[in-house]
Short mmCIF file of C-alpha atoms in Angstrom, two decimals:
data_model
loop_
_atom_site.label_atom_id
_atom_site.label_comp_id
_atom_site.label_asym_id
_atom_site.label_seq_id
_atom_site.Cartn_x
_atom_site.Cartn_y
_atom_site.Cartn_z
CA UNK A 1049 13.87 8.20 -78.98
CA UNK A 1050 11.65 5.25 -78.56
CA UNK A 1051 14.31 2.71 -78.69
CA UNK A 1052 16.82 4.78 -76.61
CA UNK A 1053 13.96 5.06 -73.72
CA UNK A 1054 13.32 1.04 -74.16
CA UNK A 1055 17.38 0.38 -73.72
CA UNK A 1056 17.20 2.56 -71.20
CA UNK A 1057 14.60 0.82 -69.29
CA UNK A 1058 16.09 -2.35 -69.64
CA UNK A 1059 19.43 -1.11 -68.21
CA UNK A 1060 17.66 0.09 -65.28
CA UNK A 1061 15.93 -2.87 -64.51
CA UNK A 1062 18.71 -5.03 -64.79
CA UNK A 1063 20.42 -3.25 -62.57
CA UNK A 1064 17.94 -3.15 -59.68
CA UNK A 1065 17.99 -6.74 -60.35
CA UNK A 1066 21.36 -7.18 -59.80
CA UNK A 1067 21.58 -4.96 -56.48
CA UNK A 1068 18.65 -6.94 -54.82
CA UNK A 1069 19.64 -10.10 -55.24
CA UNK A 1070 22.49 -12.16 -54.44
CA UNK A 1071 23.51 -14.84 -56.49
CA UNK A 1072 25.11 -17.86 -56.29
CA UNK A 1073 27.13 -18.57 -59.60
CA UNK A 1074 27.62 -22.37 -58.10
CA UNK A 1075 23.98 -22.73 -58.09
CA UNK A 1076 22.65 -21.20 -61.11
CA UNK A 1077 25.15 -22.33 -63.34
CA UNK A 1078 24.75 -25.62 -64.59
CA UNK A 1079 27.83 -25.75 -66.84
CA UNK A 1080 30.78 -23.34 -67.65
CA UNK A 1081 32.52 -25.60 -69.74
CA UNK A 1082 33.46 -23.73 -73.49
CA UNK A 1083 33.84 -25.03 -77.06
CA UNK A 1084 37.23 -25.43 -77.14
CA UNK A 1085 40.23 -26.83 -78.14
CA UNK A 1086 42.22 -29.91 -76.29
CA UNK A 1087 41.60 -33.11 -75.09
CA UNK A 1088 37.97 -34.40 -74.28
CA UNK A 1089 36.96 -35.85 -70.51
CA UNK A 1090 34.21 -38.12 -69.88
CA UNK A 1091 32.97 -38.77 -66.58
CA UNK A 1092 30.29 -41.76 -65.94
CA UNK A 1093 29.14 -42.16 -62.70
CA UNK A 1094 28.41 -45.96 -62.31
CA UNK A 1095 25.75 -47.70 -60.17
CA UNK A 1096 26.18 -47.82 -56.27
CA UNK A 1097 27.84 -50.87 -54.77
CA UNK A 1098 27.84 -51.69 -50.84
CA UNK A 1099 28.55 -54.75 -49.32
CA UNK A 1100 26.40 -55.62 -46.34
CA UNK A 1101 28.69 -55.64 -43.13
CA UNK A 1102 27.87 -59.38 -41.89
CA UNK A 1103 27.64 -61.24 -45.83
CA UNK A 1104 30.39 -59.72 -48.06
CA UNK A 1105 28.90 -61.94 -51.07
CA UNK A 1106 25.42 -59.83 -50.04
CA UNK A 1107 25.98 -56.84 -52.60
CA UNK A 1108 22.99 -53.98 -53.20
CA UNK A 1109 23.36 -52.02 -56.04
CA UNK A 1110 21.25 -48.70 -57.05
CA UNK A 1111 21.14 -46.00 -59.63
CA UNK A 1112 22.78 -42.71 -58.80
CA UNK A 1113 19.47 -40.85 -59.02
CA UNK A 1114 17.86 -43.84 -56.63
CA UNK A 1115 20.17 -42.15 -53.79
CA UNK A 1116 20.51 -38.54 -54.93
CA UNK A 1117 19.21 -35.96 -56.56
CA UNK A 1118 22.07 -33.69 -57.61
CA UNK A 1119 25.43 -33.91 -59.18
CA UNK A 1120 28.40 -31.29 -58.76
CA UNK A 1121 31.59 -31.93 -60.42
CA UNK A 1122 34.34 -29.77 -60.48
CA UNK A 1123 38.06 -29.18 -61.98
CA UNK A 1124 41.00 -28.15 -60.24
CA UNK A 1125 44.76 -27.39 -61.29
CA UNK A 1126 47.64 -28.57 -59.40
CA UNK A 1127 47.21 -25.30 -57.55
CA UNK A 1128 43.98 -26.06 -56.34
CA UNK A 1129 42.29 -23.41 -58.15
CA UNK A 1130 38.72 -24.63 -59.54
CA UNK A 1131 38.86 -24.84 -63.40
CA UNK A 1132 35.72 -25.94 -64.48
CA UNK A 1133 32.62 -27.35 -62.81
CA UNK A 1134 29.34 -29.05 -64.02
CA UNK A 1135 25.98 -29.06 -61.95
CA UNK A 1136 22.99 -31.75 -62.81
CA UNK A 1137 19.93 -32.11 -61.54
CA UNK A 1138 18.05 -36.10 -61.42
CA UNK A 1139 15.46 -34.93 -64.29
CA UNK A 1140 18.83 -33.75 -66.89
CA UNK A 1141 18.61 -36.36 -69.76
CA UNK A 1142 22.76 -37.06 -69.24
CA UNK A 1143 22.29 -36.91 -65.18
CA UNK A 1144 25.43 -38.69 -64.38
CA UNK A 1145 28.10 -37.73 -67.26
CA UNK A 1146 29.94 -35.21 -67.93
CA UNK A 1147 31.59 -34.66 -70.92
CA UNK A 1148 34.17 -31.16 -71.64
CA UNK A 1149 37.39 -30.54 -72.71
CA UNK A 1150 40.61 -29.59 -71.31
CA UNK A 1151 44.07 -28.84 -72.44
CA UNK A 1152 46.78 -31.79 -71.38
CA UNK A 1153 47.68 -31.75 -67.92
CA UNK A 1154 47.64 -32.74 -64.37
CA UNK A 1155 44.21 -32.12 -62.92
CA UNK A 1156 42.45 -32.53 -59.27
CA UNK A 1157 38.67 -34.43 -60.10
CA UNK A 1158 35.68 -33.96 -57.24
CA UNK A 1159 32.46 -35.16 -57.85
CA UNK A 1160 29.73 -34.75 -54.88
CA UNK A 1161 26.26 -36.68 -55.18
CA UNK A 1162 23.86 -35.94 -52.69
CA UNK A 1163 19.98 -34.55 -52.31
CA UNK A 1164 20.35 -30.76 -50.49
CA UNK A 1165 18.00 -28.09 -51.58
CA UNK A 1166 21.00 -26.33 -54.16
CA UNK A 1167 24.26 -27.28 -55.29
CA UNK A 1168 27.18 -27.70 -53.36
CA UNK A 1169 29.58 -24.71 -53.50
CA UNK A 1170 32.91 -25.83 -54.71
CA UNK A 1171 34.92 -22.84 -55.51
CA UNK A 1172 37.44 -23.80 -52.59
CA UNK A 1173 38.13 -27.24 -52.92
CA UNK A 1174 39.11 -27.42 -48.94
CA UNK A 1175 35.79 -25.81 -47.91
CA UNK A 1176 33.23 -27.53 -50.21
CA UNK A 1177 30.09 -25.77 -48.67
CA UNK A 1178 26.20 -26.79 -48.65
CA UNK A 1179 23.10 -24.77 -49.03
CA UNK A 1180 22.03 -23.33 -45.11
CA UNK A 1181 24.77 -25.46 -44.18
CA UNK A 1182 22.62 -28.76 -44.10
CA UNK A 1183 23.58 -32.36 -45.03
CA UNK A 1184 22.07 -35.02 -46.87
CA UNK A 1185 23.05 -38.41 -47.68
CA UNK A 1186 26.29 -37.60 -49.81
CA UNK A 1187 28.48 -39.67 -51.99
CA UNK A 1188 31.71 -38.47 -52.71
CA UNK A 1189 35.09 -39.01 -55.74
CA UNK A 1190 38.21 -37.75 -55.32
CA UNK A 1191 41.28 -38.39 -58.23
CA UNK A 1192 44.31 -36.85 -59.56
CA UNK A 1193 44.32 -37.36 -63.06
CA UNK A 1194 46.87 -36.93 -66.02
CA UNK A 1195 45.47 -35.95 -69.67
CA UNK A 1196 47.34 -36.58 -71.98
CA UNK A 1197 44.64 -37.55 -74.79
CA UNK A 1198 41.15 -38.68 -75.10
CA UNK A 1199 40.07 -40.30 -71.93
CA UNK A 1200 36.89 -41.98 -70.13
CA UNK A 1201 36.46 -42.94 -66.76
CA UNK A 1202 34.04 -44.90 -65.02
CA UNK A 1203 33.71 -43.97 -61.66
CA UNK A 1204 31.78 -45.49 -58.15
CA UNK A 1205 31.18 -42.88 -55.46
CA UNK A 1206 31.29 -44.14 -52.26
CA UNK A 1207 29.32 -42.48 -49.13
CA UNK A 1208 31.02 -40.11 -46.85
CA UNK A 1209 28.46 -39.44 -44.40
CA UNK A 1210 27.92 -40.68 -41.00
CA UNK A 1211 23.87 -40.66 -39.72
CA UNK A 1212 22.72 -40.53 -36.70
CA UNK A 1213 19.13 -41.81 -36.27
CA UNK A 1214 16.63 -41.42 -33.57
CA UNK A 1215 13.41 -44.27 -32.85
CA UNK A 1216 10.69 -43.43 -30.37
CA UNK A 1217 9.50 -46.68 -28.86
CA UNK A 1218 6.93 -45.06 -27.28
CA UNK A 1219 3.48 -42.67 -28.32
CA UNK A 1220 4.62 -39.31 -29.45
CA UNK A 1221 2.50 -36.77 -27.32
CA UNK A 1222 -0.36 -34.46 -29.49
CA UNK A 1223 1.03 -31.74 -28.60
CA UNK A 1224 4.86 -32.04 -30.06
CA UNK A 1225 5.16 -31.26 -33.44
CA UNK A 1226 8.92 -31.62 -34.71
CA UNK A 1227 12.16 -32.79 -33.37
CA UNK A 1228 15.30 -30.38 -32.73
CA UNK A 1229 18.45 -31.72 -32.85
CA UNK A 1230 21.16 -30.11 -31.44
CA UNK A 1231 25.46 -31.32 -31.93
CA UNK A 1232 28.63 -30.37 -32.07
CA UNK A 1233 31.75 -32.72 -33.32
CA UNK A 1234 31.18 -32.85 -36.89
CA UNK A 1235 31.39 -30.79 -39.66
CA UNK A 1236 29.06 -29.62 -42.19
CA UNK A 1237 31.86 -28.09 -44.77
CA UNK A 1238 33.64 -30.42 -46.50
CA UNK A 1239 37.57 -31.06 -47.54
CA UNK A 1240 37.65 -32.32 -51.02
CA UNK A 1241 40.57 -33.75 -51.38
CA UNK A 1242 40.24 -35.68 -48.23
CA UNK A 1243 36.30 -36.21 -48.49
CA UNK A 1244 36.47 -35.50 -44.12
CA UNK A 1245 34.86 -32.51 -42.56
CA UNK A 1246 37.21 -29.40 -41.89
CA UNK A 1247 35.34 -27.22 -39.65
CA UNK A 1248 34.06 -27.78 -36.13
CA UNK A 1249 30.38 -27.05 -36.85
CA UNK A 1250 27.50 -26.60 -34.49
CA UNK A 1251 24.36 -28.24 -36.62
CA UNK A 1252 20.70 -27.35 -35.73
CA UNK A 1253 18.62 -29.71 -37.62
CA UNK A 1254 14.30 -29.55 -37.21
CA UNK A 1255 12.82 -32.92 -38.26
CA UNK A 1256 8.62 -32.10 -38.41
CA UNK A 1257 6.47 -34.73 -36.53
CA UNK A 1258 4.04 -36.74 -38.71
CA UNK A 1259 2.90 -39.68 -37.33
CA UNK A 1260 2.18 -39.83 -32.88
CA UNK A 1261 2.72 -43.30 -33.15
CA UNK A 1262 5.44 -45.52 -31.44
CA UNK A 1263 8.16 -46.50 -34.08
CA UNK A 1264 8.81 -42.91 -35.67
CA UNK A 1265 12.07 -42.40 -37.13
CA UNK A 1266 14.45 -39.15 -36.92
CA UNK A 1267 17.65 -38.93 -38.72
CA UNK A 1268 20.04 -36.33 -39.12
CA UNK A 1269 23.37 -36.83 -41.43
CA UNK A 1270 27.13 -35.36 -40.74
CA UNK A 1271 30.79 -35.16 -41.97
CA UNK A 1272 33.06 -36.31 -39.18
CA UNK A 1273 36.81 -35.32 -39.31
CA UNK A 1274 38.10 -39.22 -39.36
CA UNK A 1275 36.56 -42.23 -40.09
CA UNK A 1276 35.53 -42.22 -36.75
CA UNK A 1277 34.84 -40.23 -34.48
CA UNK A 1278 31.62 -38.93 -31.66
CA UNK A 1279 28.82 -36.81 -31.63
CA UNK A 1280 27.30 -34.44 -28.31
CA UNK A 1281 23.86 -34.50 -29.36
CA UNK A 1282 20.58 -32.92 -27.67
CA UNK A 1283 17.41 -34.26 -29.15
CA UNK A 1284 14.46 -31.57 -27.72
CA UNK A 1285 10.77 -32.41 -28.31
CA UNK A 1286 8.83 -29.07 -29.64
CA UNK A 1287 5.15 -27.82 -29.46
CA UNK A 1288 3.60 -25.67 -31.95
CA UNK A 1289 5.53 -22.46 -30.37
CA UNK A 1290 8.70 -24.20 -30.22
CA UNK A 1291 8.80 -24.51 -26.78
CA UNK A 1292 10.47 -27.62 -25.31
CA UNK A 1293 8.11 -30.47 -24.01
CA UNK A 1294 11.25 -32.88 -23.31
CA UNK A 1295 15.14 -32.81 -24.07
CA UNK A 1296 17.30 -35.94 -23.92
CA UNK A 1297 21.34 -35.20 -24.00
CA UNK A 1298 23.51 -37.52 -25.62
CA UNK A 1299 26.77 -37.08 -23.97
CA UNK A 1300 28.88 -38.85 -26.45
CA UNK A 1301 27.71 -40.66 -29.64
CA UNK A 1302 30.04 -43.05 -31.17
CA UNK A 1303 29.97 -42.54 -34.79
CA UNK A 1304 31.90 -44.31 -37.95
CA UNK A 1305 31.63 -43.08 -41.74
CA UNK A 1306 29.20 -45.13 -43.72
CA UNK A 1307 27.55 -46.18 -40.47
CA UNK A 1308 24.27 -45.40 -38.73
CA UNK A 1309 24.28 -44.83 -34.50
CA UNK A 1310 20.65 -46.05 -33.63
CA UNK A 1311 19.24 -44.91 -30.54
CA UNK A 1312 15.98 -46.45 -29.65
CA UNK A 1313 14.26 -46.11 -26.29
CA UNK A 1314 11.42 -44.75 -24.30
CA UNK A 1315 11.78 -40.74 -25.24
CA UNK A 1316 8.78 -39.49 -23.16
CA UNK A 1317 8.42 -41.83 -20.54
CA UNK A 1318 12.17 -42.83 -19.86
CA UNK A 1319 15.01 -40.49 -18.10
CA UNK A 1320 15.63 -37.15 -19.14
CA UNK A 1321 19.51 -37.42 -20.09
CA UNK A 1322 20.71 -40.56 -21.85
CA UNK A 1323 23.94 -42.45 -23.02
CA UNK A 1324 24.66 -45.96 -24.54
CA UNK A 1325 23.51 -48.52 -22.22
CA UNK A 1326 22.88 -51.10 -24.69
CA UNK A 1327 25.40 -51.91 -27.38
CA UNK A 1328 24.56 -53.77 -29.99
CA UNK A 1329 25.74 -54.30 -34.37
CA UNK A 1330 23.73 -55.46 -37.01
CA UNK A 1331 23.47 -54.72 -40.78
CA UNK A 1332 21.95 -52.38 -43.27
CA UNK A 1333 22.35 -53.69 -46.82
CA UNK A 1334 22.70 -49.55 -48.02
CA UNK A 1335 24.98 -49.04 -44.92
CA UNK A 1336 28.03 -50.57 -44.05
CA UNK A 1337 26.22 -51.56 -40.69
CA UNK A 1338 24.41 -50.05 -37.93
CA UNK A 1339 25.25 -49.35 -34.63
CA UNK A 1340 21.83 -49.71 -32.02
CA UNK A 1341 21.80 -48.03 -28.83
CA UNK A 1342 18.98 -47.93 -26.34
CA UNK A 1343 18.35 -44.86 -23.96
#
């Protein structure tokens, strides 16, 4: 009787466990691959390389977990339909390969690197979703693959992400205490097998205030749906009950993949509605090159 009520307890809480919560497989599960029979895969994701845009002998190079923080590789048939998939965090001891094994074939291979607060959700390969549909920095492989025995591959991910980045040049007042920004005309779902955005998204991001000084910095990252392509952005000061203290429009933000719009200007004590008056291009050595604005 004693064991029967124990089982019986168990069984109940499980399953007022499983009613209340809702759970994402793609997050929890850090690998589904099986013992099993076939052909074995490695995967090593090699160090970052990115030429600086004005001095192609300038190269910077940097660790995968120097840039992000999580992994998420998945495996897709010719169908499309996701096979396997591997999730790792910076602190796993093999943070970077992936080992498994897989019968011979023709296979689809996307890995994602990037620092959101979960895993990516890759069940659809042509609507790779984040967690509360925000974007970080991402880096991004794409390859169609035939296994036909024993194979490794080395492989570079290169950024996908376009940034859009905000300076104050002048005090910030006491009373604002984060940054809203506001755009439509990129995409915060992503098309793995063409590593572009696939939905037209509009993206609220809140960047919190820590520093009143002149020379704060406010960026926000996006998919576009080409390599290039522009942003409507509306940057809104906040106070402590989110009402606005000043809003600045950006009409139409030129934006490139792998390349940061600047916009640095007078935010308090210029205009209230701004566009590019000022064009200038100069490098990043972790960006293909920036793009400064003033407003």
């Amino acid at each position: 009787m004693k064991k029967f009520f124990l089982c019986f307890s168990l069984l109940t809480a499980l399953a007022v466990f499983t009613a209340c919560e809702k759970v994402n497989l793609d997050d929890l599960r850090d690998d589904d691959t099986e013992q099993e029979q076939g052909v074995k895969l490695t995967f090593n994701v090699m160090k970052f390389e990115q030429t600086s845009f004005n001095d192609p002998t300038y190269v910077t190079r940097a660790n995968i977990n120097e840039l992000c923080n999580k992994i998420n590789f998945a495996l897709y048939d010719k169908d499309n339909a996701r096979l396997k998939y591997v999730n790792q965090k910076s602190e796993d001891k093999d943070f970077g390969k992936i080992s498994f094994n897989v019968e011979t074939g023709t296979y689809k291979v996307v890995i994602l690197a990037h620092s959101c607060s979960a895993n990516a959700t890759t069940t659809n390969v042509e609507k790779i979703t984040f967690p509360d549909n925000k974007v970080t920095d991402t880096f991004y492989y794409f390859a169609e693959i035939q296994v036909d025995s024993d194979k490794s591959y080395d492989v570079q991910l290169k950024r996908i992400v376009s940034k859009f980045k905000l300076v104050t040049d002048d005090d910030i007042p006491e009373n604002v205490k984060k940054f809203k920004f506001y755009y439509t005309g990129g995409s915060s779902t992503l098309n793995g097998l063409t590593g572009y955005g696939c939905v037209n998204s509009k993206q609220t991001e809140i960047r919190t205030v820590n520093s009143t000084a002149k020379g704060q910095e406010f960026s926000v990252y996006t998919f576009l749906h080409a390599d290039e392509g522009t942003l409507k952005m509306t940057v809104t000061a906040l106070d402590a009950s989110d009402m606005a203290v000043k809003e600045i429009q950006f009409e139409s933000v030129p934006m490139k993949r792998n390349t940061i719009s600047q916009y640095k200007g007078s935010f308090f004590s210029g205009g209230g509605t701004s566009g590019a008056s000022v064009f200038s291009l100069s490098a990043d050595g972790a960006w293909e090159n920036t793009n400064n604005y003033s407003y």
